[in-house]
């Protein structure tokens, strides 16, 4: 009986609103809990769809060159979980923040910033500056370019088809990179593996560091790099002759080609594994 009364008191009042925007407008959304799904369409407008009840209101406010989306309770108490579906123009810069929010962006073309706790982040696209941060959530980024910064705690990071200067850091999670085109990569993890699959560019800088995990990296026959390897309580292995296989603490520097790129690989308690670029990839768990 009581549940029927409560249902009667709550009325679903879905929001479906479209706002025209001019180029240069940035989308800023904060969602305490729920999904945020953003996709691209061919209009200079933003469409916001969400099934909310009369217990909360969704505010969509243009402020200068910013379009803000917020929800608030109309009857007090903590915020409720809301699932957003948002359509945006491809040029739009996007910022998303939340606490218990899973965020998915598909086909976006501008700057991207996502910061969530207890939520996964999945982004396809992004250019200029892409910043993704999650605690207790997995981060996946594909087809981004420009500059990329990614931070995760207690989950893995997976980057694929990236053409950017990139920085990735994880605590208790691995960093897996596929088909990377970068002249500057700084990767750091505590208690996780690092797998880097990408070309070593002339005059590039690559720093891969893990405290307790495997570092796996391909080396092309034509690479021009000064390679520095440091393992302390770990080991070193390679599919081609390099370094001193009988040395207990593997710390050495070698020059490949003209040595123009700098590659620094450091593992305190794990293995550093090198392979020819075309040989079979080392298996790296997430």
Tab-separated table of C-alpha atoms in Angstrom, residues 10-229:
chain	number	residue	atom	x	y	z
A	10	UNK	CA	6.409	10.425	-8.143
A	11	UNK	CA	5.679	11.512	-11.702
A	12	UNK	CA	8.122	10.833	-14.550
A	13	UNK	CA	8.783	14.073	-16.419
A	14	UNK	CA	11.389	13.258	-19.082
A	15	UNK	CA	13.605	16.033	-20.379
A	16	UNK	CA	14.191	16.308	-24.127
A	17	UNK	CA	15.591	19.714	-24.957
A	18	UNK	CA	17.623	21.024	-27.898
A	19	UNK	CA	19.735	24.162	-27.622
A	20	UNK	CA	21.310	25.918	-30.596
A	21	UNK	CA	25.029	26.643	-30.135
A	22	UNK	CA	27.690	28.594	-32.003
A	23	UNK	CA	31.178	27.318	-32.735
A	24	UNK	CA	33.448	27.762	-29.747
A	25	UNK	CA	30.780	26.813	-27.194
A	26	UNK	CA	31.916	24.244	-24.637
A	27	UNK	CA	29.688	21.606	-23.024
A	28	UNK	CA	30.038	21.259	-19.243
A	29	UNK	CA	28.053	18.508	-17.526
A	30	UNK	CA	28.092	17.310	-13.932
A	31	UNK	CA	26.219	14.107	-13.098
A	32	UNK	CA	26.477	12.719	-9.573
A	33	UNK	CA	25.443	9.174	-10.570
A	34	UNK	CA	24.336	7.403	-13.720
A	35	UNK	CA	25.447	7.117	-17.337
A	36	UNK	CA	26.544	9.968	-19.559
A	37	UNK	CA	26.453	8.948	-23.219
A	38	UNK	CA	27.576	11.600	-25.696
A	39	UNK	CA	27.408	11.135	-29.441
A	40	UNK	CA	27.967	13.344	-32.481
A	41	UNK	CA	25.421	14.593	-34.963
A	42	UNK	CA	25.558	17.032	-37.922
A	43	UNK	CA	23.806	20.000	-36.278
A	44	UNK	CA	25.141	23.072	-34.495
A	45	UNK	CA	22.965	22.216	-31.541
A	46	UNK	CA	23.000	20.145	-28.354
A	47	UNK	CA	20.162	17.754	-27.586
A	48	UNK	CA	19.780	16.560	-24.003
A	49	UNK	CA	17.628	13.513	-23.238
A	50	UNK	CA	17.114	12.183	-19.712
A	51	UNK	CA	14.271	10.397	-17.909
A	52	UNK	CA	13.937	12.347	-14.689
A	53	UNK	CA	10.995	12.539	-12.286
A	54	UNK	CA	9.356	15.536	-10.685
A	55	UNK	CA	11.692	14.980	-7.728
A	56	UNK	CA	14.563	16.553	-9.673
A	57	UNK	CA	14.969	19.195	-12.310
A	58	UNK	CA	17.540	19.275	-15.096
A	59	UNK	CA	19.002	22.706	-15.719
A	60	UNK	CA	20.444	23.461	-19.163
A	61	UNK	CA	21.964	26.945	-19.106
A	62	UNK	CA	23.991	28.792	-21.766
A	63	UNK	CA	26.548	31.026	-20.027
A	64	UNK	CA	28.773	33.046	-22.387
A	65	UNK	CA	30.481	30.322	-24.476
A	66	UNK	CA	29.550	27.544	-22.056
A	67	UNK	CA	26.530	25.262	-22.019
A	68	UNK	CA	26.072	23.917	-18.480
A	69	UNK	CA	23.992	20.874	-17.580
A	70	UNK	CA	23.160	20.183	-13.939
A	71	UNK	CA	20.443	18.412	-11.982
A	72	UNK	CA	19.120	19.248	-8.543
A	73	UNK	CA	16.555	17.789	-6.174
A	74	UNK	CA	13.297	19.701	-5.912
A	75	UNK	CA	12.440	18.151	-2.543
A	76	UNK	CA	15.798	18.123	-0.819
A	77	UNK	CA	17.864	15.072	0.018
A	78	UNK	CA	20.739	13.495	-1.891
A	79	UNK	CA	20.803	13.586	-5.707
A	80	UNK	CA	19.360	10.669	-7.629
A	81	UNK	CA	20.896	8.618	-10.428
A	82	UNK	CA	20.197	9.980	-13.925
A	83	UNK	CA	21.146	8.596	-17.330
A	84	UNK	CA	21.898	11.206	-20.002
A	85	UNK	CA	21.977	10.834	-23.765
A	86	UNK	CA	23.463	13.943	-25.351
A	87	UNK	CA	23.980	14.769	-29.030
A	88	UNK	CA	26.635	17.372	-29.868
A	89	UNK	CA	28.350	18.847	-32.960
A	90	UNK	CA	31.686	17.227	-33.765
A	91	UNK	CA	33.671	20.420	-33.105
A	92	UNK	CA	32.442	20.845	-29.529
A	93	UNK	CA	34.796	20.772	-26.532
A	94	UNK	CA	33.387	18.641	-23.714
A	95	UNK	CA	33.921	18.467	-19.951
A	96	UNK	CA	32.206	15.782	-17.839
A	97	UNK	CA	32.455	15.302	-14.071
A	98	UNK	CA	30.700	12.864	-11.752
A	99	UNK	CA	31.034	10.555	-8.780
A	100	UNK	CA	29.229	7.315	-9.651
A	101	UNK	CA	29.161	8.062	-13.364
A	102	UNK	CA	30.068	5.882	-16.345
A	103	UNK	CA	30.983	8.125	-19.279
A	104	UNK	CA	30.970	7.216	-22.994
A	105	UNK	CA	31.921	9.614	-25.790
A	106	UNK	CA	31.652	8.466	-29.405
A	107	UNK	CA	33.162	10.277	-32.384
A	108	UNK	CA	33.911	13.570	-30.635
A	109	UNK	CA	36.349	15.942	-32.294
A	110	UNK	CA	37.305	18.684	-29.827
A	111	UNK	CA	38.979	18.976	-26.432
A	112	UNK	CA	37.797	16.367	-23.916
A	113	UNK	CA	37.958	16.366	-20.112
A	114	UNK	CA	36.405	13.589	-18.020
A	115	UNK	CA	36.829	13.225	-14.249
A	116	UNK	CA	34.868	10.546	-12.402
A	117	UNK	CA	35.019	8.370	-9.297
A	118	UNK	CA	33.632	4.809	-9.344
A	119	UNK	CA	32.989	4.987	-13.070
A	120	UNK	CA	34.386	3.691	-16.371
A	121	UNK	CA	35.428	6.059	-19.152
A	122	UNK	CA	35.230	5.155	-22.836
A	123	UNK	CA	36.178	7.743	-25.445
A	124	UNK	CA	36.506	7.448	-29.208
A	125	UNK	CA	37.919	10.609	-30.745
A	126	UNK	CA	39.067	13.862	-29.238
A	127	UNK	CA	41.714	16.317	-30.374
A	128	UNK	CA	43.647	19.218	-28.954
A	129	UNK	CA	43.822	18.297	-25.267
A	130	UNK	CA	42.288	15.070	-23.939
A	131	UNK	CA	42.307	14.559	-20.146
A	132	UNK	CA	40.727	11.452	-18.583
A	133	UNK	CA	40.764	10.664	-14.852
A	134	UNK	CA	39.009	7.894	-12.934
A	135	UNK	CA	39.237	6.300	-9.503
A	136	UNK	CA	37.890	2.722	-9.411
A	137	UNK	CA	37.130	2.847	-13.117
A	138	UNK	CA	38.671	1.502	-16.332
A	139	UNK	CA	39.731	3.996	-19.001
A	140	UNK	CA	39.633	3.270	-22.736
A	141	UNK	CA	40.642	5.858	-25.340
A	142	UNK	CA	40.743	5.360	-29.112
A	143	UNK	CA	41.533	7.532	-32.136
A	144	UNK	CA	42.632	10.667	-30.275
A	145	UNK	CA	45.210	13.195	-31.414
A	146	UNK	CA	46.949	16.245	-29.996
A	147	UNK	CA	47.926	15.874	-26.321
A	148	UNK	CA	46.643	13.107	-24.031
A	149	UNK	CA	46.791	12.794	-20.246
A	150	UNK	CA	45.232	9.769	-18.530
A	151	UNK	CA	45.112	8.858	-14.818
A	152	UNK	CA	43.515	5.761	-13.255
A	153	UNK	CA	43.438	4.153	-9.812
A	154	UNK	CA	42.749	0.427	-9.268
A	155	UNK	CA	41.835	-0.235	-12.910
A	156	UNK	CA	43.635	-0.518	-16.224
A	157	UNK	CA	44.216	2.010	-18.993
A	158	UNK	CA	43.900	1.015	-22.648
A	159	UNK	CA	44.948	3.431	-25.392
A	160	UNK	CA	44.689	2.537	-29.088
A	161	UNK	CA	45.250	4.335	-32.395
A	162	UNK	CA	46.577	7.448	-30.692
A	163	UNK	CA	48.521	10.169	-32.508
A	164	UNK	CA	49.564	12.453	-29.674
A	165	UNK	CA	52.074	13.372	-27.038
A	166	UNK	CA	50.842	11.263	-24.172
A	167	UNK	CA	51.144	10.783	-20.441
A	168	UNK	CA	49.489	7.864	-18.631
A	169	UNK	CA	49.648	6.933	-14.959
A	170	UNK	CA	47.990	4.100	-13.056
A	171	UNK	CA	48.022	2.792	-9.509
A	172	UNK	CA	47.203	-0.934	-9.229
A	173	UNK	CA	46.415	-1.216	-12.901
A	174	UNK	CA	48.170	-1.959	-16.192
A	175	UNK	CA	48.729	0.401	-19.106
A	176	UNK	CA	48.187	-1.185	-22.522
A	177	UNK	CA	48.964	0.800	-25.686
A	178	UNK	CA	48.219	-0.364	-29.225
A	179	UNK	CA	49.167	1.282	-32.526
A	180	UNK	CA	50.640	4.434	-31.003
A	181	UNK	CA	52.100	7.259	-33.118
A	182	UNK	CA	53.883	9.511	-30.634
A	183	UNK	CA	57.195	11.324	-30.270
A	184	UNK	CA	56.701	11.835	-26.539
A	185	UNK	CA	55.329	9.161	-24.198
A	186	UNK	CA	55.600	9.103	-20.396
A	187	UNK	CA	54.056	5.997	-18.803
A	188	UNK	CA	54.127	5.195	-15.093
A	189	UNK	CA	52.390	2.561	-13.018
A	190	UNK	CA	52.585	1.084	-9.532
A	191	UNK	CA	51.673	-2.625	-9.382
A	192	UNK	CA	50.847	-2.946	-13.053
A	193	UNK	CA	52.268	-3.934	-16.430
A	194	UNK	CA	53.111	-1.639	-19.332
A	195	UNK	CA	52.798	-2.775	-22.928
A	196	UNK	CA	53.788	-0.276	-25.607
A	197	UNK	CA	53.136	-1.016	-29.279
A	198	UNK	CA	54.255	1.867	-31.454
A	199	UNK	CA	57.097	3.275	-33.512
A	200	UNK	CA	60.129	4.918	-31.953
A	201	UNK	CA	60.466	8.242	-33.741
A	202	UNK	CA	63.742	10.031	-34.358
A	203	UNK	CA	64.415	12.598	-31.599
A	204	UNK	CA	61.478	11.203	-29.613
A	205	UNK	CA	61.385	10.715	-25.839
A	206	UNK	CA	59.892	7.578	-24.278
A	207	UNK	CA	59.873	6.876	-20.521
A	208	UNK	CA	58.235	3.680	-19.255
A	209	UNK	CA	58.383	2.997	-15.505
A	210	UNK	CA	56.746	0.381	-13.291
A	211	UNK	CA	57.478	-0.611	-9.699
A	212	UNK	CA	56.053	-4.140	-9.751
A	213	UNK	CA	55.214	-5.244	-13.247
A	214	UNK	CA	56.351	-6.180	-16.734
A	215	UNK	CA	57.438	-3.683	-19.373
A	216	UNK	CA	57.078	-4.966	-22.947
A	217	UNK	CA	58.168	-2.948	-25.982
A	218	UNK	CA	58.964	-3.610	-29.645
A	219	UNK	CA	62.215	-2.329	-31.173
A	220	UNK	CA	62.435	-1.852	-34.932
A	221	UNK	CA	65.558	-2.917	-36.808
A	222	UNK	CA	65.764	0.642	-38.142
A	223	UNK	CA	65.255	2.393	-34.787
A	224	UNK	CA	67.568	5.302	-33.987
A	225	UNK	CA	67.584	5.395	-30.203
A	226	UNK	CA	69.690	5.617	-27.099
A	227	UNK	CA	68.194	2.842	-24.990
A	228	UNK	CA	68.586	2.861	-21.210
A	229	UNK	CA	67.402	-0.217	-19.287
